[in-house]
CSV table of C-alpha atoms and ligand atoms in Angstrom, one decimal:
chain,number,residue,atom,x,y,z
A,1,MET,CA,27.2,-20.7,35.8
A,2,SER,CA,30.5,-21.4,37.5
A,3,SER,CA,33.3,-19.0,36.9
A,4,GLU,CA,35.2,-21.8,35.0
A,5,CYS,CA,32.3,-22.1,32.6
A,6,VAL,CA,33.0,-19.6,29.9
A,7,LEU,CA,30.9,-19.6,26.8
A,8,ASP,CA,32.5,-19.1,23.4
A,9,VAL,CA,30.2,-16.7,21.6
A,10,ILE,CA,30.4,-15.6,18.0
A,11,ILE,CA,28.3,-12.6,16.9
A,12,VAL,CA,27.7,-12.2,13.2
A,13,GLY,CA,27.4,-8.5,12.4
A,14,GLY,CA,29.2,-5.5,13.9
A,15,SER,CA,26.4,-2.9,13.5
A,16,CYS,CA,24.6,-1.4,16.5
A,17,GLY,CA,22.7,-4.7,17.3
A,18,GLY,CA,25.9,-6.9,17.2
A,19,LEU,CA,28.0,-4.4,19.2
A,20,ALA,CA,25.3,-4.0,21.9
A,21,CYS,CA,25.2,-7.8,22.2
A,22,ALA,CA,28.9,-7.9,22.6
A,23,HIS,CA,28.6,-5.4,25.5
A,24,ALA,CA,25.8,-7.3,27.1
A,25,LEU,CA,27.5,-10.7,26.9
A,26,LEU,CA,30.9,-9.4,28.1
A,27,LYS,CA,29.1,-7.7,31.1
A,28,THR,CA,27.9,-11.2,32.2
A,29,GLY,CA,31.6,-12.0,32.9
A,30,ARG,CA,30.8,-15.5,31.5
A,31,CYS,CA,31.4,-15.1,27.8
A,32,LYS,CA,34.3,-14.9,25.4
A,33,VAL,CA,33.0,-12.8,22.6
A,34,THR,CA,34.1,-12.4,18.9
A,35,VAL,CA,32.2,-10.2,16.5
A,36,LEU,CA,32.6,-10.9,12.7
A,37,GLU,CA,31.7,-8.1,10.4
A,38,ARG,CA,31.9,-8.3,6.6
A,39,ALA,CA,32.4,-4.6,6.0
A,40,SER,CA,35.9,-3.0,6.3
A,41,SER,CA,34.5,-0.2,8.6
A,42,ILE,CA,31.0,1.1,9.1
A,43,SER,CA,31.0,4.0,11.6
A,44,ALA,CA,30.9,6.8,9.0
A,45,ALA,CA,27.3,6.1,7.9
A,46,GLY,CA,23.7,6.7,8.5
A,47,ALA,CA,21.5,9.5,9.7
A,48,GLY,CA,19.4,10.2,12.8
A,49,LEU,CA,17.6,8.0,15.3
A,50,GLY,CA,15.8,8.3,18.6
A,51,LEU,CA,16.4,6.2,21.7
A,52,GLY,CA,13.8,5.5,24.4
A,53,GLN,CA,14.5,5.3,28.1
A,54,GLU,CA,14.7,1.5,28.2
A,55,ALA,CA,17.4,1.3,25.5
A,56,LEU,CA,19.2,4.2,27.1
A,57,ALA,CA,19.2,2.5,30.5
A,58,ILE,CA,20.8,-0.6,28.8
A,59,LEU,CA,23.5,1.5,27.2
A,60,GLN,CA,24.2,3.3,30.4
A,61,GLY,CA,24.6,-0.2,32.0
A,62,PHE,CA,27.5,-0.7,29.5
A,63,GLY,CA,29.2,2.3,31.0
A,64,LEU,CA,28.3,4.7,28.1
A,65,THR,CA,26.5,7.4,30.2
A,66,GLU,CA,29.1,10.1,29.6
A,67,GLN,CA,29.4,9.4,25.9
A,68,LEU,CA,25.6,9.3,25.5
A,69,ASP,CA,25.3,12.7,27.2
A,70,LYS,CA,27.8,14.1,24.7
A,71,ILE,CA,26.4,12.6,21.6
A,72,SER,CA,22.7,12.9,22.1
A,73,LEU,CA,20.0,15.6,22.8
A,74,PRO,CA,16.9,15.3,24.9
A,75,LEU,CA,13.7,14.8,22.8
A,76,PRO,CA,10.9,15.0,25.3
A,77,THR,CA,8.1,15.9,22.9
A,78,GLU,CA,6.3,14.2,19.9
A,79,LEU,CA,4.1,16.4,17.6
A,80,ASN,CA,1.9,15.3,14.8
A,81,THR,CA,0.7,18.2,12.6
A,82,ALA,CA,-1.5,18.2,9.4
A,83,VAL,CA,0.2,20.5,6.9
A,84,ARG,CA,-0.5,22.1,3.5
A,85,PRO,CA,2.1,23.6,1.1
A,86,SER,CA,0.3,27.0,1.6
A,87,GLY,CA,1.7,27.0,5.2
A,88,GLU,CA,-1.6,26.1,6.8
A,89,THR,CA,-1.2,23.7,9.7
A,90,LYS,CA,-3.4,22.0,12.4
A,91,LEU,CA,-1.9,20.4,15.5
A,92,LEU,CA,-3.2,16.8,15.7
A,93,GLN,CA,-1.4,15.4,18.7
A,94,ARG,CA,1.2,16.4,21.2
A,95,ASP,CA,2.9,14.3,23.8
A,96,ASP,CA,5.3,16.0,26.2
A,97,HIS,CA,6.2,12.7,27.9
A,98,TYR,CA,7.8,11.2,24.7
A,99,ASN,CA,11.0,11.0,26.6
A,100,HIS,CA,13.5,10.0,23.9
A,101,ARG,CA,17.0,11.3,23.0
A,102,SER,CA,18.1,12.0,19.5
A,103,LEU,CA,21.5,11.2,18.0
A,104,HIS,CA,23.3,10.3,14.8
A,105,TRP,CA,23.6,6.5,14.0
A,106,SER,CA,27.3,6.8,13.4
A,107,ASP,CA,27.9,8.5,16.8
A,108,LEU,CA,26.1,5.6,18.5
A,109,HIS,CA,28.0,3.0,16.5
A,110,GLN,CA,31.3,4.7,17.3
A,111,ALA,CA,30.5,4.9,21.0
A,112,LEU,CA,29.7,1.2,21.2
A,113,LEU,CA,32.7,0.2,19.1
A,114,SER,CA,35.3,2.3,20.9
A,115,ALA,CA,34.2,1.0,24.3
A,116,LEU,CA,34.9,-2.6,23.3
A,117,PRO,CA,38.2,-4.3,23.8
A,118,GLU,CA,40.5,-3.8,20.8
A,119,GLY,CA,40.5,-6.7,18.4
A,120,LEU,CA,37.2,-8.1,19.6
A,121,VAL,CA,35.5,-6.9,16.4
A,122,ARG,CA,37.0,-8.5,13.3
A,123,PHE,CA,36.1,-6.5,10.2
A,124,ARG,CA,36.3,-8.0,6.6
A,125,HIS,CA,35.0,-11.3,7.9
A,126,THR,CA,32.0,-12.7,6.1
A,127,VAL,CA,30.2,-15.7,7.6
A,128,THR,CA,29.1,-17.8,4.6
A,129,SER,CA,27.5,-20.7,6.5
A,130,SER,CA,26.7,-22.0,10.0
A,131,GLU,CA,25.5,-25.3,11.3
A,132,GLN,CA,25.0,-27.2,14.5
A,133,PRO,CA,25.6,-30.9,13.8
A,134,GLU,CA,23.0,-33.2,15.4
A,135,GLY,CA,24.0,-34.2,18.9
A,136,SER,CA,26.7,-31.4,19.1
A,137,GLN,CA,26.5,-28.5,21.4
A,138,ARG,CA,28.9,-26.4,19.1
A,139,VAL,CA,28.0,-24.4,16.1
A,140,THR,CA,30.4,-24.5,13.2
A,141,LEU,CA,30.9,-21.5,10.9
A,142,ARG,CA,32.6,-21.0,7.6
A,143,VAL,CA,34.1,-17.6,7.2
A,144,GLU,CA,35.7,-15.7,4.3
A,145,ARG,CA,38.4,-13.3,5.5
A,146,ARG,CA,39.4,-10.5,3.0
A,147,ALA,CA,43.1,-9.6,3.2
A,148,SER,CA,42.5,-5.8,3.0
A,149,LYS,CA,39.9,-3.2,2.3
A,150,ASP,CA,40.3,-3.1,-1.5
A,151,SER,CA,41.6,-6.7,-1.9
A,152,GLU,CA,39.6,-9.4,-3.6
A,153,GLU,CA,41.9,-12.0,-2.0
A,154,THR,CA,40.2,-14.1,0.6
A,155,GLU,CA,41.1,-16.8,3.0
A,156,SER,CA,38.6,-19.5,4.2
A,157,LEU,CA,38.4,-20.1,7.9
A,158,GLN,CA,36.4,-22.6,10.0
A,159,LEU,CA,35.4,-21.4,13.5
A,160,GLU,CA,33.3,-23.0,16.3
A,161,CYS,CA,31.4,-21.5,19.2
A,162,ASP,CA,28.9,-22.5,22.0
A,163,LEU,CA,26.5,-19.8,21.0
A,164,LEU,CA,26.0,-18.0,17.7
A,165,VAL,CA,24.3,-14.6,17.8
A,166,ALA,CA,22.9,-13.6,14.5
A,167,ALA,CA,22.9,-9.8,14.3
A,168,ASP,CA,23.3,-9.8,10.5
A,169,GLY,CA,20.5,-7.4,9.7
A,170,SER,CA,17.3,-7.5,7.8
A,171,MET,CA,18.7,-9.6,5.0
A,172,SER,CA,20.2,-12.1,7.5
A,173,ALA,CA,21.5,-15.2,5.9
A,174,THR,CA,21.3,-16.9,9.3
A,175,ARG,CA,17.6,-16.2,9.4
A,176,ARG,CA,17.3,-17.6,5.9
A,177,ARG,CA,18.9,-20.8,7.0
A,178,ILE,CA,16.3,-21.1,9.8
A,179,ARG,CA,13.3,-19.9,7.7
A,180,PRO,CA,14.2,-20.4,4.0
A,181,ASP,CA,10.6,-20.0,2.9
A,182,GLU,CA,9.9,-16.3,3.9
A,183,SER,CA,10.9,-13.0,2.2
A,184,ARG,CA,10.8,-9.4,3.1
A,185,ARG,CA,7.7,-7.2,2.6
A,186,TYR,CA,8.0,-3.9,0.7
A,187,SER,CA,6.0,-1.3,2.5
A,188,GLY,CA,4.7,0.5,-0.6
A,189,TYR,CA,7.0,3.5,0.0
A,190,CYS,CA,10.5,4.8,0.1
A,191,ALA,CA,12.0,7.5,2.3
A,192,TRP,CA,14.0,10.5,1.2
A,193,ARG,CA,16.4,11.3,4.0
A,194,GLY,CA,18.8,14.1,4.7
A,195,VAL,CA,20.9,15.7,7.4
A,196,VAL,CA,21.8,19.4,7.1
A,197,THR,CA,24.0,21.5,9.4
A,198,ASP,CA,23.1,25.1,10.1
A,199,SER,CA,26.4,26.1,8.5
A,200,GLU,CA,25.5,24.3,5.3
A,201,ALA,CA,22.1,26.0,4.9
A,202,PRO,CA,22.0,29.0,7.4
A,203,LYS,CA,18.9,30.7,5.9
A,204,ALA,CA,16.8,27.5,5.6
A,205,ALA,CA,17.9,26.3,9.1
A,206,ALA,CA,17.0,29.7,10.6
A,207,ALA,CA,13.6,29.6,8.9
A,208,VAL,CA,12.9,26.1,10.2
A,209,ARG,CA,13.8,27.1,13.7
A,210,ARG,CA,11.3,30.0,13.5
A,211,ALA,CA,8.5,27.9,12.0
A,212,PHE,CA,9.1,24.9,14.4
A,213,PRO,CA,9.6,26.6,17.8
A,214,ASP,CA,10.1,23.2,19.6
A,215,MET,CA,13.0,22.3,17.3
A,216,GLY,CA,15.7,20.9,19.5
A,217,THR,CA,13.3,19.3,22.0
A,218,ALA,CA,10.6,17.8,19.7
A,219,ILE,CA,10.2,15.3,16.9
A,220,TYR,CA,7.8,16.7,14.3
A,221,PHE,CA,5.7,14.4,12.2
A,222,GLU,CA,4.3,16.5,9.3
A,223,ILE,CA,1.2,14.8,7.8
A,224,ALA,CA,0.4,16.0,4.3
A,225,GLU,CA,-1.8,14.5,1.6
A,226,ARG,CA,-1.1,10.7,1.3
A,227,THR,CA,2.4,11.2,2.6
A,228,HIS,CA,4.3,12.4,5.7
A,229,GLY,CA,7.6,13.9,6.7
A,230,VAL,CA,9.7,13.8,9.9
A,231,LEU,CA,11.9,16.5,11.3
A,232,TYR,CA,14.1,16.7,14.4
A,233,GLU,CA,17.4,18.0,15.6
A,234,LEU,CA,20.6,16.1,16.2
A,235,PRO,CA,23.6,17.3,18.3
A,236,ARG,CA,26.0,19.8,16.7
A,237,GLN,CA,23.2,21.8,15.0
A,238,ARG,CA,22.2,19.2,12.5
A,239,LEU,CA,18.7,19.0,11.3
A,240,ASN,CA,17.5,15.5,10.3
A,241,TRP,CA,14.5,15.0,8.0
A,242,LEU,CA,12.7,12.2,6.2
A,243,TRP,CA,10.0,12.2,3.6
A,244,TYR,CA,8.0,9.0,2.9
A,245,VAL,CA,6.8,8.7,-0.7
A,246,ASN,CA,4.3,6.0,-1.9
A,247,GLN,CA,5.9,4.4,-5.0
A,248,GLU,CA,6.7,1.1,-6.7
A,249,GLU,CA,9.5,-1.0,-5.2
A,250,PRO,CA,12.8,0.4,-6.6
A,251,PRO,CA,15.5,-1.9,-8.0
A,252,LEU,CA,18.1,-2.5,-5.3
A,253,LYS,CA,21.7,-3.5,-5.6
A,254,GLY,CA,23.3,-6.2,-3.3
A,255,HIS,CA,22.3,-6.1,0.4
A,256,SER,CA,21.7,-2.4,0.7
A,257,VAL,CA,18.2,-0.7,0.9
A,258,THR,CA,19.8,2.6,0.1
A,259,VAL,CA,19.4,4.1,-3.4
A,260,LYS,CA,21.8,6.7,-4.5
A,261,ALA,CA,19.8,9.5,-6.0
A,262,GLY,CA,20.7,11.0,-9.3
A,263,GLU,CA,20.6,14.7,-10.1
A,264,GLU,CA,17.3,14.6,-11.9
A,265,GLN,CA,15.7,12.6,-9.1
A,266,ILE,CA,16.9,15.1,-6.5
A,267,GLU,CA,15.6,18.0,-8.6
A,268,GLN,CA,12.1,16.2,-8.8
A,269,MET,CA,12.2,15.6,-5.0
A,270,ARG,CA,12.9,19.3,-4.4
A,271,LYS,CA,10.0,20.4,-6.6
A,272,GLY,CA,7.7,17.8,-5.0
A,273,ALA,CA,8.7,19.0,-1.5
A,274,ALA,CA,7.4,22.5,-2.3
A,275,GLN,CA,4.1,21.1,-3.4
A,276,THR,CA,3.7,19.0,-0.3
A,277,PHE,CA,5.1,20.5,2.9
A,278,ARG,CA,5.0,23.8,4.7
A,279,PRO,CA,7.5,26.2,2.9
A,280,GLU,CA,10.2,26.1,5.6
A,281,MET,CA,10.4,22.3,5.7
A,282,ALA,CA,10.5,22.2,1.8
A,283,GLN,CA,13.3,24.8,1.8
A,284,LEU,CA,15.3,22.7,4.2
A,285,MET,CA,14.9,19.7,2.0
A,286,GLN,CA,15.8,21.7,-1.1
A,287,ALA,CA,19.0,23.0,0.7
A,288,THR,CA,20.2,19.5,1.7
A,289,PRO,CA,23.5,18.8,-0.2
A,290,THR,CA,23.3,15.0,-0.5
A,291,PRO,CA,19.8,13.6,0.2
A,292,PHE,CA,19.5,9.8,-0.2
A,293,ILE,CA,16.7,7.2,-0.5
A,294,ASN,CA,15.9,4.2,1.6
A,295,ALA,CA,13.4,1.6,0.4
A,296,ILE,CA,11.3,0.6,3.4
A,297,PHE,CA,10.7,-3.0,4.2
A,298,ASP,CA,9.7,-5.2,7.1
A,299,ARG,CA,8.9,-8.9,7.5
A,300,GLU,CA,6.2,-10.9,9.1
A,301,PRO,CA,7.1,-11.6,12.7
A,302,LEU,CA,8.6,-15.0,13.3
A,303,GLN,CA,7.2,-17.8,15.7
A,304,HIS,CA,10.8,-18.4,17.0
A,305,LEU,CA,13.9,-16.4,17.5
A,306,MET,CA,16.2,-19.4,18.2
A,307,GLN,CA,17.2,-22.7,16.8
A,308,GLY,CA,19.5,-24.9,18.8
A,309,ARG,CA,22.3,-22.6,19.9
A,310,THR,CA,21.7,-19.9,17.3
A,311,VAL,CA,19.7,-16.9,18.2
A,312,LEU,CA,18.5,-13.9,16.1
A,313,VAL,CA,18.6,-10.4,17.4
A,314,GLY,CA,17.9,-6.9,16.0
A,315,GLU,CA,17.0,-6.5,12.4
A,316,ALA,CA,17.7,-10.1,11.7
A,317,ALA,CA,15.0,-11.1,14.2
A,318,HIS,CA,12.4,-8.4,13.5
A,319,PRO,CA,13.0,-6.0,10.6
A,320,THR,CA,10.7,-3.1,11.0
A,321,THR,CA,9.5,0.0,9.3
A,322,PRO,CA,10.9,3.1,11.0
A,323,HIS,CA,7.6,4.9,12.1
A,324,ALA,CA,7.9,4.2,15.8
A,325,LEU,CA,11.7,4.6,15.9
A,326,ARG,CA,12.0,1.0,17.2
A,327,SER,CA,14.7,-0.6,15.1
A,328,THR,CA,17.8,0.3,17.1
A,329,ASN,CA,15.8,0.4,20.3
A,330,MET,CA,14.7,-3.2,19.8
A,331,ALA,CA,18.2,-4.2,18.9
A,332,ILE,CA,19.6,-2.8,22.1
A,333,MET,CA,16.8,-4.2,24.2
A,334,ASP,CA,17.4,-7.7,22.6
A,335,ALA,CA,21.0,-7.4,23.7
A,336,GLY,CA,20.1,-6.4,27.2
A,337,CYS,CA,17.6,-9.3,27.5
A,338,LEU,CA,20.0,-11.8,26.0
A,339,GLY,CA,22.7,-10.8,28.5
A,340,GLU,CA,20.3,-11.2,31.4
A,341,CYS,CA,19.0,-14.5,30.2
A,342,ILE,CA,22.6,-15.9,29.8
A,343,GLU,CA,23.4,-14.7,33.3
A,344,GLN,CA,20.4,-16.3,34.9
A,345,CYS,CA,20.5,-19.7,33.3
A,346,SER,CA,23.6,-21.2,34.9
A,347,GLY,CA,25.3,-22.4,31.7
A,348,ASN,CA,22.2,-23.9,30.2
A,349,VAL,CA,22.3,-22.1,26.8
A,350,GLU,CA,19.1,-23.6,25.4
A,351,LYS,CA,17.2,-22.5,28.5
A,352,ALA,CA,18.6,-19.0,28.3
A,353,LEU,CA,17.6,-18.7,24.6
A,354,ARG,CA,14.1,-20.0,25.3
A,355,GLN,CA,13.7,-17.5,28.0
A,356,TYR,CA,15.0,-14.7,25.7
A,357,GLU,CA,12.5,-15.7,23.0
A,358,ALA,CA,9.6,-15.8,25.5
A,359,GLN,CA,10.4,-12.4,26.7
A,360,ARG,CA,11.2,-10.7,23.4
A,361,LEU,CA,8.9,-12.2,20.9
A,362,PRO,CA,5.5,-10.8,22.0
A,363,GLN,CA,7.0,-7.3,22.5
A,364,THR,CA,8.9,-7.1,19.2
A,365,THR,CA,6.0,-8.6,17.3
A,366,ARG,CA,3.7,-5.9,18.7
A,367,GLU,CA,6.3,-3.2,17.8
A,368,VAL,CA,6.8,-4.3,14.2
A,369,LEU,CA,3.0,-4.5,13.6
A,370,PHE,CA,2.3,-1.2,15.4
A,371,SER,CA,5.0,0.5,13.3
A,372,ARG,CA,3.6,-1.0,10.1
A,373,HIS,CA,0.1,0.2,11.1
A,374,LEU,CA,1.4,3.8,11.8
A,375,GLY,CA,3.1,3.9,8.4
A,376,ARG,CA,0.0,2.7,6.6
A,377,VAL,CA,-2.1,5.3,8.4
A,378,LYS,CA,0.3,8.2,7.8
A,379,GLN,CA,0.8,7.2,4.1
A,380,ALA,CA,-3.0,6.8,3.7
A,381,LEU,CA,-2.5,3.4,2.2
A,382,ASP,CA,-5.9,2.0,3.5
A,383,SER,CA,-8.0,5.1,3.7
A,384,SER,CA,-7.4,8.8,2.9
A,385,PRO,CA,-8.7,10.9,5.8
A,386,ASP,CA,-8.8,14.7,5.7
A,387,TRP,CA,-6.5,15.3,8.7
A,388,PHE,CA,-7.7,18.9,8.9
A,389,LYS,CA,-11.2,17.5,9.9
A,390,ALA,CA,-10.1,14.6,11.9
A,391,GLY,CA,-11.7,13.9,15.3
A,392,GLN,CA,-9.9,13.6,18.7
A,393,GLU,CA,-9.8,9.8,18.8
A,394,GLN,CA,-8.3,9.6,15.3
A,395,CYS,CA,-5.6,12.2,16.2
A,396,GLU,CA,-4.7,10.5,19.4
A,397,GLY,CA,-4.3,7.3,17.4
A,398,LEU,CA,-1.1,8.8,15.9
A,399,ALA,CA,0.8,8.9,19.2
A,400,GLN,CA,3.6,6.4,19.6
A,401,ALA,CA,2.5,6.1,23.2
A,402,ASN,CA,-0.2,3.7,21.8
A,403,MET,CA,2.3,1.1,21.1
A,404,PRO,CA,2.2,-0.9,24.4
A,405,SER,CA,-1.6,-1.2,24.1
A,406,PHE,CA,-1.7,-2.0,20.4
A,407,ARG,CA,-3.9,-5.0,19.7
A,408,TRP,CA,-1.7,-6.6,17.1
A,409,GLN,CA,-3.6,-9.9,16.9
A,410,ASP,CA,-6.7,-8.1,15.8
A,411,GLN,CA,-4.7,-6.1,13.3
A,412,SER,CA,-3.0,-9.2,11.7
A,413,GLN,CA,-6.4,-10.8,11.4
A,414,GLU,CA,-7.7,-7.7,9.7
A,415,ALA,CA,-4.8,-7.8,7.3
A,416,GLU,CA,-5.5,-11.4,6.2
B,501,FAD,C1,25.7,1.4,7.7
B,501,FAD,C2,24.4,1.5,8.4
B,501,FAD,C3,23.8,2.8,8.7
B,501,FAD,C4,22.6,2.8,9.3
B,501,FAD,N1,22.1,4.0,9.6
B,501,FAD,C5,20.9,4.2,10.3
B,501,FAD,C6,20.3,5.4,10.7
B,501,FAD,O1,20.8,6.4,10.3
B,501,FAD,N2,19.2,5.5,11.4
B,501,FAD,C7,18.6,4.3,11.8
B,501,FAD,O2,17.6,4.4,12.5
B,501,FAD,N3,19.1,3.1,11.5
B,501,FAD,C8,20.2,3.0,10.8
B,501,FAD,N4,20.7,1.8,10.4
B,501,FAD,C9,20.1,0.6,10.8
B,501,FAD,C10,20.3,0.3,12.3
B,501,FAD,O3,21.6,0.1,12.6
B,501,FAD,C11,19.6,-0.9,12.6
B,501,FAD,O4,18.3,-0.9,12.1
B,501,FAD,C12,19.5,-1.2,14.1
B,501,FAD,O5,20.5,-0.6,14.8
B,501,FAD,C13,19.7,-2.7,14.3
B,501,FAD,O6,20.7,-3.1,13.6
B,501,FAD,P1,21.3,-4.5,13.5
B,501,FAD,O7,22.6,-4.5,14.1
B,501,FAD,O8,20.4,-5.5,14.0
B,501,FAD,O9,21.3,-4.7,11.9
B,501,FAD,P2,22.0,-3.8,10.8
B,501,FAD,O10,22.3,-2.4,11.3
B,501,FAD,O11,21.3,-4.0,9.6
B,501,FAD,O12,23.5,-4.5,10.7
B,501,FAD,C14,23.7,-5.8,10.2
B,501,FAD,C15,25.3,-5.9,10.1
B,501,FAD,O13,25.6,-7.3,9.9
B,501,FAD,C16,26.6,-7.3,8.8
B,501,FAD,N5,26.5,-8.6,8.1
B,501,FAD,C17,25.5,-9.0,7.4
B,501,FAD,N6,25.7,-10.3,6.9
B,501,FAD,C18,26.9,-10.6,7.4
B,501,FAD,C19,27.7,-11.8,7.2
B,501,FAD,N7,27.3,-12.8,6.5
B,501,FAD,N8,28.9,-11.8,7.8
B,501,FAD,C20,29.4,-10.8,8.5
B,501,FAD,N9,28.6,-9.6,8.7
B,501,FAD,C21,27.4,-9.6,8.1
B,501,FAD,C22,26.3,-6.1,8.0
B,501,FAD,O14,27.4,-5.7,7.2
B,501,FAD,C23,25.9,-5.1,9.0
B,501,FAD,O15,26.9,-4.3,9.5
B,501,FAD,C24,22.0,1.6,9.8
B,501,FAD,C25,22.6,0.4,9.5
B,501,FAD,C26,23.8,0.3,8.9
B,501,FAD,C27,24.4,-1.1,8.7
């Protein structure tokens, strides 16, 4: 692409996927980028996540090395343990080459946002439609701009671009325009989630640190009867936990998969935790001031990630269950790959998008289906093994390191 050939890019969605794409496309030096985000602000949200080395390398390439060192902790170890509420445990699997880093979602979002040029992300802009008229190389978007955070007043805008990047999440309206006939798949379970600081719950946190000696360097998967929990540390002495509970699909409001838990529900969760997990983990859950619930969904992998000059990235492209910690990792890797493809394809946008699709689709399909498989195993949705009697092969099957060799074609045939 010659230096005069600057692509006008609009990214729909200013969460981690959209902002990572903004960085990757700016880095090519060949794109003028605008991000449209419907929320007024989004950095003060979320809980923990883990990033693998490939995603970290891409973020470092955006110049975020120093911030990442500050906001994340090394997470070299993965541990899967069978647990009983009596406190009895059996180590099933340990991988000391897990090689992730843990961080809080909002710290990552803030790091990505603050390193972008001011004004590039336009909050309170909702994209309501997009189309590429036949024969045109431009995508036209209709956008509603809200006047202020609390205002209902909106102004309609029409914008155009050479490339539309849809980073509009798992309920992506852009994806629906490309594939109107498909819907999301409820996993069969929800996740209770919480983040507790040592100062909020000093006794519970101290007990957890004694009972989980690798806390601070390991992600613990606690496999109980037909359910499992997750526990790991985030910077600034925050303990991040999840508990997956098999249940009917809950009613949800609007776009969010988060359910605000009522007092009675929280009370029931606290009692249930004591009947499920080792006492120290249960006490931590009980001491969490504001636990919340996420309903867990994914979608069937797509055959295509592009249509004309519109491309899907992140959760819009491949919404996934969280068991292999892939959602944000995949979004960042999509961004890195898209940037490289745009850079290599000398102004031929369609060729760049085809290259992006060819590189990302097999990998993200495997990751979504592997994650689905791990969730079903750990939630005992297909069979209910006694993990205290499990053999070596079965235990090793729990490791996330199995993802690259996961035979997803066989699995999807089995599911049919
Ligand atoms: C507030 C929030 C908190 C999160 N917290 C965590 C966490 O703690 N741990 C974790 O692992 N993952 C978390 N996630 C999910 C995580 O960000 C994603 O799974 C992953 O980073 C990939 O994200 P994404 O950018 O592809 O999609 P998403 O993160 O789902 O973001 C999609 C974005 O698009 C915007 N959008 C949607 N439609 C439109 C439209 N029509 N016009 C304009 N904007 C639109 C949404 O407002 C949203 O900001 C969170 C996501 C959000 C939005």
